[in-house]
Coordinates of C-alpha atoms in Angstrom, one line a residue:
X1 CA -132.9 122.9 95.6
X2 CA -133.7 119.6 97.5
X3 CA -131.3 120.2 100.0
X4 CA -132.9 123.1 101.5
X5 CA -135.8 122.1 101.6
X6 CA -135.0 118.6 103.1
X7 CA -133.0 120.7 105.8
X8 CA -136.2 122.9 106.8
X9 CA -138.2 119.5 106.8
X10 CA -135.5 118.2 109.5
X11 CA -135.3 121.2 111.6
X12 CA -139.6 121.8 111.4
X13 CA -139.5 117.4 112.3
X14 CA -137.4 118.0 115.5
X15 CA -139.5 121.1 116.1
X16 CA -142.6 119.7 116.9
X17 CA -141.0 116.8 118.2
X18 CA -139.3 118.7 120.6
X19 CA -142.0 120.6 121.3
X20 CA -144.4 117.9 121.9
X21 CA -141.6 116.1 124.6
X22 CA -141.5 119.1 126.2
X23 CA -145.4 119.1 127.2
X24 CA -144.7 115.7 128.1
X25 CA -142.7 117.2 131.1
X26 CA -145.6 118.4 132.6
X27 CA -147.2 116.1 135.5
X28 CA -149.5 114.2 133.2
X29 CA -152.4 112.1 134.6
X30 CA -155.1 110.4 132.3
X31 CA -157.7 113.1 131.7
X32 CA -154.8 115.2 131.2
X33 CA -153.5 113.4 128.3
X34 CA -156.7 112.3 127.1
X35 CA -158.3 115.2 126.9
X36 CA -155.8 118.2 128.6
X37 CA -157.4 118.4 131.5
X38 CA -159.3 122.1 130.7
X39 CA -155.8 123.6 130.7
X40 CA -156.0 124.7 127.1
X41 CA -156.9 128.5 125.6
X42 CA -160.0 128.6 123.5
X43 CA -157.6 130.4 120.9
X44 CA -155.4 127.5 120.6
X45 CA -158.1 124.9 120.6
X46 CA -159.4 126.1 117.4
X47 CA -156.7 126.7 115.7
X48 CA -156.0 122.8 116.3
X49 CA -159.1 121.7 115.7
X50 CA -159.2 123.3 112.1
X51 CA -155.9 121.6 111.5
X52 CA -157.6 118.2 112.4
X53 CA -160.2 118.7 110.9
X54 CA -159.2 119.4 107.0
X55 CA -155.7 117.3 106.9
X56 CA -154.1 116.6 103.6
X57 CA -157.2 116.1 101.9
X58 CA -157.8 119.9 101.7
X59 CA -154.2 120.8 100.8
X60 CA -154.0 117.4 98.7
X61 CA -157.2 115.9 98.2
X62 CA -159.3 119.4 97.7
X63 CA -157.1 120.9 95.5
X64 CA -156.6 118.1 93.2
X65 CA -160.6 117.8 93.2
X66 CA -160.7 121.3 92.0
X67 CA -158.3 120.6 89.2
X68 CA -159.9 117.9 88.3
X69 CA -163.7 119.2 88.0
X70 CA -163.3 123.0 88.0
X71 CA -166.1 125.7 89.3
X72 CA -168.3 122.8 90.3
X73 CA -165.8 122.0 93.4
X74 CA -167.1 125.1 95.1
X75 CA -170.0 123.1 96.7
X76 CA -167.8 121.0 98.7
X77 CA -166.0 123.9 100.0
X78 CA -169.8 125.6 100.7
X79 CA -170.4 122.7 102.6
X80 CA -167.5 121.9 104.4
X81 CA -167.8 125.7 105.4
X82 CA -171.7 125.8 106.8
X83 CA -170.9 122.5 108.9
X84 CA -167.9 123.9 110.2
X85 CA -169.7 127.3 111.3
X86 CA -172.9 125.2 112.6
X87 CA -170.6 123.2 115.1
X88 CA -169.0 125.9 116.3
X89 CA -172.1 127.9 116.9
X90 CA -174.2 125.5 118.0
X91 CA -172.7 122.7 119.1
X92 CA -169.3 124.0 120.4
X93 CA -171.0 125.1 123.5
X94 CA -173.0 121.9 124.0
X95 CA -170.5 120.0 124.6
X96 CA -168.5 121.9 126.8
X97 CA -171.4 122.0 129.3
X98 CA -172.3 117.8 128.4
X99 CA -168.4 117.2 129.3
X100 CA -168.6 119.6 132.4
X101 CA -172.0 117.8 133.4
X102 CA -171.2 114.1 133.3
X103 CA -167.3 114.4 133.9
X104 CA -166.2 112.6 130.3
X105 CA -164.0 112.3 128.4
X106 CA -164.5 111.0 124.9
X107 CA -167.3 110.9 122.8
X108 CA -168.1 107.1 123.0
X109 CA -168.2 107.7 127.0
X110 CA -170.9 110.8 126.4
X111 CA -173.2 108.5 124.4
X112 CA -172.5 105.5 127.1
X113 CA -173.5 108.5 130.2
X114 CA -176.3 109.2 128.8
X115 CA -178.1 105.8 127.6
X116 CA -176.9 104.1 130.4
X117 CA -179.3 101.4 130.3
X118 CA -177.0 99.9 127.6
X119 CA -173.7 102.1 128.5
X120 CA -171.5 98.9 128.1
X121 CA -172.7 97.7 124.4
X122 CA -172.7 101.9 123.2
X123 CA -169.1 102.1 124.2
X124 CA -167.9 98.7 122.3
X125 CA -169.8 99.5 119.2
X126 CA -168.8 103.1 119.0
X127 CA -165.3 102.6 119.7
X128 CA -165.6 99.8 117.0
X129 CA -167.2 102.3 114.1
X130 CA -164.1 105.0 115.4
X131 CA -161.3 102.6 115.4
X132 CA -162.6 100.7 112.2
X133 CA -162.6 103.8 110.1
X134 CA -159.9 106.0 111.5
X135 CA -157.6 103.2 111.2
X136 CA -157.8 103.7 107.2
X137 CA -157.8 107.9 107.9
X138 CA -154.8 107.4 109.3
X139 CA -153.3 105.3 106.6
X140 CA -154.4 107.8 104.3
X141 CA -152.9 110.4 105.8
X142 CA -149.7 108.4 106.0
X143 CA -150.3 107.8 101.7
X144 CA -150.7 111.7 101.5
X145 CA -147.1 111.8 103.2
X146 CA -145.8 109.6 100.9
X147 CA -146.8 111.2 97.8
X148 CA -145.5 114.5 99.4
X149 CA -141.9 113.0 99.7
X150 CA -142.2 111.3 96.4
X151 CA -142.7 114.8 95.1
X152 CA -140.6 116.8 97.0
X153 CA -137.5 114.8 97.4
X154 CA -138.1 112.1 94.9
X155 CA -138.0 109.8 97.9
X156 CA -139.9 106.4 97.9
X157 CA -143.3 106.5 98.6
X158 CA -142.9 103.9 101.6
X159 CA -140.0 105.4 102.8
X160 CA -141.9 108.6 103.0
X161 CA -144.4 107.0 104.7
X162 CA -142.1 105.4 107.1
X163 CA -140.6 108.7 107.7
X164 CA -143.9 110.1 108.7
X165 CA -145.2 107.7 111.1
X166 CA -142.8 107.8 113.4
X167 CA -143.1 111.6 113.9
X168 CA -146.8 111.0 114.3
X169 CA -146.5 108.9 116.9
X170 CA -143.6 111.0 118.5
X171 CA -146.2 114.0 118.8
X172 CA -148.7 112.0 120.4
X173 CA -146.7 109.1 122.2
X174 CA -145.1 111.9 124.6
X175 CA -147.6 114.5 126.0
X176 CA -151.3 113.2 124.5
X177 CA -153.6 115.5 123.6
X178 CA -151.3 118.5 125.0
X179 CA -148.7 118.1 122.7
X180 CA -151.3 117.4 120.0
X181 CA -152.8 120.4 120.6
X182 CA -149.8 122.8 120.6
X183 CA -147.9 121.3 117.8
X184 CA -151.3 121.4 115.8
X185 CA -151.5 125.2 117.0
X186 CA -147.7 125.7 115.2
X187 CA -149.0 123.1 111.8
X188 CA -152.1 124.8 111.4
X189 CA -150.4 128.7 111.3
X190 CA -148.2 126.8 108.6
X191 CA -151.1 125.4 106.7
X192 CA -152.8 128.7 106.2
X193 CA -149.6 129.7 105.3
X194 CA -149.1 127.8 102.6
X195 CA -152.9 128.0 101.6
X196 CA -153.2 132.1 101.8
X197 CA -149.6 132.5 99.9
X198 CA -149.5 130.0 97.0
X199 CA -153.2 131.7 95.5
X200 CA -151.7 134.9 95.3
X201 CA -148.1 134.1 93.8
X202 CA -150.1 131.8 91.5
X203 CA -152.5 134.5 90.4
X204 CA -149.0 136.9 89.6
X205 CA -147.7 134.4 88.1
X206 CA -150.7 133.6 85.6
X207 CA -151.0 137.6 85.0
X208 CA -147.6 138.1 84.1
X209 CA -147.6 135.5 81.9
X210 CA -150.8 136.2 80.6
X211 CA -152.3 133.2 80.8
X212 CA -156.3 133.3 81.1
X213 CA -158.1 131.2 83.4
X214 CA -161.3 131.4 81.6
X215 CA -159.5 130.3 78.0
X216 CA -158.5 127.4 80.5
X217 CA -161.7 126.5 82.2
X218 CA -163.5 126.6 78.3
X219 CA -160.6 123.8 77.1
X220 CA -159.9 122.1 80.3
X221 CA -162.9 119.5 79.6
X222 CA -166.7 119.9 79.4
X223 CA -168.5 121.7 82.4
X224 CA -165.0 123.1 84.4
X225 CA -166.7 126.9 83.6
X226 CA -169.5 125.8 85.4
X227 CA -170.5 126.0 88.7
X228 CA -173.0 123.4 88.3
X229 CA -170.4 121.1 86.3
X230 CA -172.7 121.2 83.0
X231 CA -175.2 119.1 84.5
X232 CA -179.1 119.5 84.1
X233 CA -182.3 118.4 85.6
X234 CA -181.6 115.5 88.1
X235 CA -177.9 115.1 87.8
X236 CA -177.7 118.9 89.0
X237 CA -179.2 117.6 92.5
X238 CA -177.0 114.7 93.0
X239 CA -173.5 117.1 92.4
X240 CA -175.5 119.3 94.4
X241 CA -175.4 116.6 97.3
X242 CA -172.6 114.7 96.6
X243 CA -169.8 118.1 96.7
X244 CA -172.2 119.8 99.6
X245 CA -172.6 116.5 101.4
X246 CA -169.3 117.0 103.6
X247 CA -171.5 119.2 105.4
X248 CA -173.5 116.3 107.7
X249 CA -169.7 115.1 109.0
X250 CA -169.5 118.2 110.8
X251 CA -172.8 118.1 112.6
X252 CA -171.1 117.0 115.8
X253 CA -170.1 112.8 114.5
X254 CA -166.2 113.7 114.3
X255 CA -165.1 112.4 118.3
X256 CA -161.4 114.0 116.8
X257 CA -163.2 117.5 116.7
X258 CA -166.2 117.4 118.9
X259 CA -162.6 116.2 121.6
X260 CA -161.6 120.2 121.5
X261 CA -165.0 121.5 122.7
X262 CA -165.2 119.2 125.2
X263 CA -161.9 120.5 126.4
X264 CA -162.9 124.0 126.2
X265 CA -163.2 125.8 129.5
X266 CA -165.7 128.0 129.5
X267 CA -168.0 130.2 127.2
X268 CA -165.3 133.1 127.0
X269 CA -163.0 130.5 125.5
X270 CA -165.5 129.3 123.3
X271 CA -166.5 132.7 121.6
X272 CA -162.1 133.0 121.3
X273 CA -162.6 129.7 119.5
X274 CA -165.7 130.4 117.0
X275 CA -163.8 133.8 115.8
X276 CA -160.7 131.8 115.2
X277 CA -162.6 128.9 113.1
X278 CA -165.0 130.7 111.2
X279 CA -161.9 133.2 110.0
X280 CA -159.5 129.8 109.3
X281 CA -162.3 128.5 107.8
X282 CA -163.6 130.9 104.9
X283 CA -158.9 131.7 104.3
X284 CA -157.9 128.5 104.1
X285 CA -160.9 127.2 101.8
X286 CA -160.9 130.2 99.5
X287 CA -157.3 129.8 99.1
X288 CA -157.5 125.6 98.4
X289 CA -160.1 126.4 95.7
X290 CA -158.2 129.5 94.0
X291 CA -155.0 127.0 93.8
X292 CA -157.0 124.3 92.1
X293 CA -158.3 126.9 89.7
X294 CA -155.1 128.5 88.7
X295 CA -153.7 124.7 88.6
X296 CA -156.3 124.5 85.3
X297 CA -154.6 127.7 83.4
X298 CA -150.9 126.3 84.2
X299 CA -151.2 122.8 83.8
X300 CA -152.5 120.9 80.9
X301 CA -155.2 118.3 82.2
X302 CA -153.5 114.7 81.8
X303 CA -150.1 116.3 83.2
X304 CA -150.5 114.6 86.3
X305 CA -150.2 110.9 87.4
X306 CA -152.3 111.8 90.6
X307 CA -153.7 114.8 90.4
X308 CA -153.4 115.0 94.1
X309 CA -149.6 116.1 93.6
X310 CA -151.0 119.7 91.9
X311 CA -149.7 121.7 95.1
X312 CA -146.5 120.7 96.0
X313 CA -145.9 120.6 92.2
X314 CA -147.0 124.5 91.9
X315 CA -144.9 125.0 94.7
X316 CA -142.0 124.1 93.4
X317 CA -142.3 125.4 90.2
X318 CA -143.4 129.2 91.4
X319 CA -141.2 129.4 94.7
X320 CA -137.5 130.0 95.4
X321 CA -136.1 126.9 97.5
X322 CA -136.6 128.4 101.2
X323 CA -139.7 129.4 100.5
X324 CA -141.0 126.3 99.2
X325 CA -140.0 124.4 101.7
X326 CA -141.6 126.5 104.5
X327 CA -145.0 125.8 102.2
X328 CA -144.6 122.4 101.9
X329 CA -143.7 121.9 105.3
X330 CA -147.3 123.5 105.7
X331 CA -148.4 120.2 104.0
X332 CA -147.2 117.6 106.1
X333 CA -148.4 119.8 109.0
X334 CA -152.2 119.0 107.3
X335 CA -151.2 115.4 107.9
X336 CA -149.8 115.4 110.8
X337 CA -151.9 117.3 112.8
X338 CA -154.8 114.7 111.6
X339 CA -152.9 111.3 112.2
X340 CA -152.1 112.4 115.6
X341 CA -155.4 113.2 116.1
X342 CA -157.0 110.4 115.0
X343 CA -154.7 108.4 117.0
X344 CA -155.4 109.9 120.4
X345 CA -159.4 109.5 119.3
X346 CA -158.8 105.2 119.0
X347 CA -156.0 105.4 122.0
X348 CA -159.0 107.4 124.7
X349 CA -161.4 104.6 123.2
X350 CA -159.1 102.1 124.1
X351 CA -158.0 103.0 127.2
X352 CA -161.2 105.0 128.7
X353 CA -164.0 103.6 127.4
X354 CA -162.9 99.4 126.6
X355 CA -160.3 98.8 129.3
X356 CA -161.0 101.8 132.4
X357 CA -165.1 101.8 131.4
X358 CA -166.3 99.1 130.0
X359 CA -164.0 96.2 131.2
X360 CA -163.6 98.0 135.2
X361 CA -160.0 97.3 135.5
X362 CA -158.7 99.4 138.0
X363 CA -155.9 100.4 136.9
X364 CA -153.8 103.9 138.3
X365 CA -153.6 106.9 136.0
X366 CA -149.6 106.2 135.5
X367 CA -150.7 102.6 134.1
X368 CA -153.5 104.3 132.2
X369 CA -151.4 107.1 130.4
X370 CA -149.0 103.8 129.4
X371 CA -151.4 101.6 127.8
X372 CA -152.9 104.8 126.1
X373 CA -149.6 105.4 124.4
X374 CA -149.0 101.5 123.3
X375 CA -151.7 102.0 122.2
X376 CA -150.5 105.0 120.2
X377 CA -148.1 102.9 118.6
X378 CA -150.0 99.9 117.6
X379 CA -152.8 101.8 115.8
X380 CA -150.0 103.8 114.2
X381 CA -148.5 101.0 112.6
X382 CA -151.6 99.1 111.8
X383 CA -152.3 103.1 110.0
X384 CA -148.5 102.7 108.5
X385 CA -149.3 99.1 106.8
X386 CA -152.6 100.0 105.3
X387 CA -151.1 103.1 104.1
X388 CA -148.2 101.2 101.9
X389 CA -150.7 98.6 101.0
X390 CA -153.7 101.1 99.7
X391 CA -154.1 102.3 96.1
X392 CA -157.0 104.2 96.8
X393 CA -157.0 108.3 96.3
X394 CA -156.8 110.0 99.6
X395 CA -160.5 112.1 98.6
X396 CA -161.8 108.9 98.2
X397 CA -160.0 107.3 101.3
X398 CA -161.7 110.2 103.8
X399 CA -164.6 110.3 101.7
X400 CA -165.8 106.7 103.4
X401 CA -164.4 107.4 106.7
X402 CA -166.1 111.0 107.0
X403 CA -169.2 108.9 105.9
X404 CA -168.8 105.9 108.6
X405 CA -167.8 108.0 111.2
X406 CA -169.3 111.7 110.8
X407 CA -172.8 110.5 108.6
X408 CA -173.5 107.7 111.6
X409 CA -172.2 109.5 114.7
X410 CA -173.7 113.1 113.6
X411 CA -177.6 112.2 113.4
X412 CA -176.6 110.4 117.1
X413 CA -175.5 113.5 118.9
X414 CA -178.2 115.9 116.9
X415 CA -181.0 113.2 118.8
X416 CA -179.1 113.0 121.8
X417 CA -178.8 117.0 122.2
X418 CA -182.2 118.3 121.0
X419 CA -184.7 115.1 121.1
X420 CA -186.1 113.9 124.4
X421 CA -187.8 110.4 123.0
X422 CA -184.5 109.4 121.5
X423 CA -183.6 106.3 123.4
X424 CA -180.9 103.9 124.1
X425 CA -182.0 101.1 121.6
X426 CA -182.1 104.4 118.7
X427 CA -178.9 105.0 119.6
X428 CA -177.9 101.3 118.8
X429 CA -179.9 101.7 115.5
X430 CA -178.1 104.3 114.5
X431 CA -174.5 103.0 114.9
X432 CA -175.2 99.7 113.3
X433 CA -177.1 101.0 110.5
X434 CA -174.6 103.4 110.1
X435 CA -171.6 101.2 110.3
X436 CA -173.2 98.6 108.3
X437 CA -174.5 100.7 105.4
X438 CA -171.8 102.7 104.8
X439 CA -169.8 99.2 104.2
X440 CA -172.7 98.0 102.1
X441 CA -172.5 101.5 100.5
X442 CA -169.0 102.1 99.0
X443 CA -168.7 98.5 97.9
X444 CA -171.4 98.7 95.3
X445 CA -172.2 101.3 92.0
X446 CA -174.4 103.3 94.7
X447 CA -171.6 105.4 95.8
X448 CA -171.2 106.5 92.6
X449 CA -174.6 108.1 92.3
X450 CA -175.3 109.3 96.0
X451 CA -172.3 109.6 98.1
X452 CA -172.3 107.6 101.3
X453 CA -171.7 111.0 102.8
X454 CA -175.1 111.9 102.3
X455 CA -177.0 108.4 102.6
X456 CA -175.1 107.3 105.6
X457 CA -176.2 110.7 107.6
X458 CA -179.9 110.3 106.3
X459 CA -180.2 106.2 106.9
X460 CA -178.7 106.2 110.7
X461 CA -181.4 109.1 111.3
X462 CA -184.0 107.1 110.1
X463 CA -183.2 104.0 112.4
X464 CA -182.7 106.4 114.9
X465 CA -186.1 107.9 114.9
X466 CA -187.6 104.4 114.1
X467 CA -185.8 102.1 117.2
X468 CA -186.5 105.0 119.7
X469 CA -190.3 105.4 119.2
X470 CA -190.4 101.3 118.6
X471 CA -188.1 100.9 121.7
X472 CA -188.2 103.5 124.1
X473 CA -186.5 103.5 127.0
X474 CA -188.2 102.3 130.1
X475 CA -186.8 105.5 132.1
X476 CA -185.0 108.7 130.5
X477 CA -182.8 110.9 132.0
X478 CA -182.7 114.0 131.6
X479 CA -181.7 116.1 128.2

């Protein structure tokens, strides 16, 4: 059975890699493979941004937190799914015309354009939040590899991840985001794949056997049959927040998503994009949450070492050998898709914002494009060694990045876009409150109670809001 699916693994590997070198053929200067130079369909934009976006921890991390809890996991799937339709219908737009306005070309560089009075400090301390935290994404993305292999193939977990960084860098070391972009298109097809078939053979499966999944929920543990987790009075406000707090990440903080409206090219391309999203969105989360459910009714709780292996195990117990491995190939597109991403995110603050920005070398766009995909490899390794060193669950792992990253960056681009009085010195206040608290945050009993999700999002706003009416700017330009 293995050695079919390890086949379809090899042949879907040089697929994308081959696909990916091939977009590297085309003439590629630095805002074409930072940010694809407005060459991209709306369609396809949002089909890789959705595959950024959710990763492994949906197919992994999601449905193993829906196995774990039960009914109750529906409020992180509620919120992922409002912040997801939010940006897209309010923001997507936004920052098409912002990019089209100030010619940029990463997120860091927006926030620089626009508080220019301190455009040199904004970029080093946003590029140090992004590269601080995406550093551990991408190692856990790499861990979720590793546990897929592990699973799959019986295959070291190292090896595994090994094995899955250096087709992550492939994809982005040879056409940037262009190859990211249209092997993501390809990943996330196969990721709703995987996530719209398994429900539905699972759900067969539990008929025909006549297993019930509300027996299951009652025995499973106390509170899986309820959607509030059989919590009362306070408690049911802090699951409340803590499941529905992925929500604020989306608010326009994520510089690996907010990247593909910037490179939308006009408001035709961005309506193509919200009907692809919002339609992604509400399939691929339904079908995450159904698979964690019918995981309860098949599997005994306890079954599992790391409950993160529930899919690929349920795929390989329900599906004949070619089938399987076409959905499990539809996981490591979740995590490839998201390393790759992440990595072109650090590599255009790197090269655009620290070294072509911020430092003035002038440099031509051949050297540029070279130093942006060293730079590609170095972050990738540095992702590779946390990943074998980390013990950590990948829910947990994205959990804190989401937090430093999307909870900080979010209430910054919410002020920038829609408050005139928010000033350079908020701005400031918003990143280093944000960057520090969340660090203060996850390294104490807090984050137990209150997610850093939501406290991160709500303490940058407040230093925000405090530093610009304390500290205005001496002259605004305009919002």
């Amino acid at each position: 059975m293995s050695n079919i699916i390890l086949i379809e693994f090899i042949v879907y590997f040089i697929v994308i890699i081959g696909i990916a070198y091939m977009t590297s053929r085309t003439k590629l200067n630095h805002a074409i493979f930072i940010l694809g130079g407005k060459k991209l369909p709306g369609w396809a934009l949002a089909f890789s941004e959705r595959a950024t976006g959710e990763s492994a921890w949906l197919l992994l991390g999601f449905t193993g937190f829906v196995f774990a809890t039960g009914f109750a996991g529906i409020w992180v799937a509620i919120g992922i799914t409002s912040g997801i339709i939010f940006s897209w219908l309010v923001l997507a737009r936004r920052f098409r015309e912002e990019a089209d306005k100030y010619n940029i070309l990463t997120l860091p560089d927006y926030l620089a354009v626009k508080f220019s009075q301190k455009a040199d400090f904004i970029r080093w301390v946003t590029t140090i939040l992004i590269a601080s935290f995406f550093m551990f994404y991408v190692g856990a993305q790499l861990a979720g590899a590793g546990k897929l292999f592990l699973t799959t193939f019986d295959i070291n977990e190292s090896t595994g991840i090994v094995i899955a960084t250096v087709v992550i860098m492939a994809t982005a070391f040879f056409g940037g985001f262009l190859s990211v972009v249209w092997t993501d298109m390809i990943q996330s097809m196969m990721m709703l794949l995987t996530l719209v078939v398994l429900p539905i053979v699972a759900f067969i499966y539990l008929s025909t056997n006549d297993l019930s999944i509300a027996t299951s929920l009652g025995t499973a543990g106390e509170g899986f049959d309820s959607w509030l987790g059989g919590v009362t009075g306070f408690s049911i406000g802090v699951l409340f927040f803590n499941n529905f707090s992925w929500f604020f990440g989306y608010l326009g903080g994520q510089p690996q998503l907010s990247a593909r409206f910037m490179a939308l090219k006009n408001d035709q391309e961005a309506k193509q994009g919200i009907t692809v999203a919002i339609i992604w969105t509400f399939l691929a989360y339904t079908g995450a949450f159904l698979i964690g459910i019918a995981a309860i009714a098949m599997y005994q709780q306890g079954t599992f070492t790391d409950v993160e292996t529930v899919l690929p195990h349920m795929i390989l117990d329900l599906m004949p050998p070619w089938i399987a491995g076409i959905l499990l190939a539809g996981i490591m597109a979740a995590i490839i898709t998201t390393a790759n991403s992440q990595l072109m995110v650090v590599t255009s603050s790197v090269s655009e914002d620290i070294i072509h920005k911020t430092l003035g070398m002038k440099l031509k766009d051949k050297q540029l494009v070279t130093i942006s995909r060293f730079t590609i490899l170095g972050v990738g390794l540095i992702g590779m060694a946390i990943a074998l060193t980390s013990t950590s669950l990948l829910y947990l792992v994205v959990s804190w990045a989401w937090a430093g990253v999307g909870g900080t960056l979010s209430p910054a681009i919410l002020m920038t876009f829609f408050w005139r009085r928010y000033s350079s010195a908020g701005l400031i206040a918003t990143i280093v409150s944000g960057f520090i608290f969340t660090l203060l945050w996850i390294s104490t009993p807090l984050d137990e109670i209150i997610t850093s999700r939501f406290s991160t999002f709500f303490i940058a706003l407040l230093f925000g809001i405090a530093f610009s009416l304390i500290v205005p700017d001496k002259k605004k330009g305009s919002n």
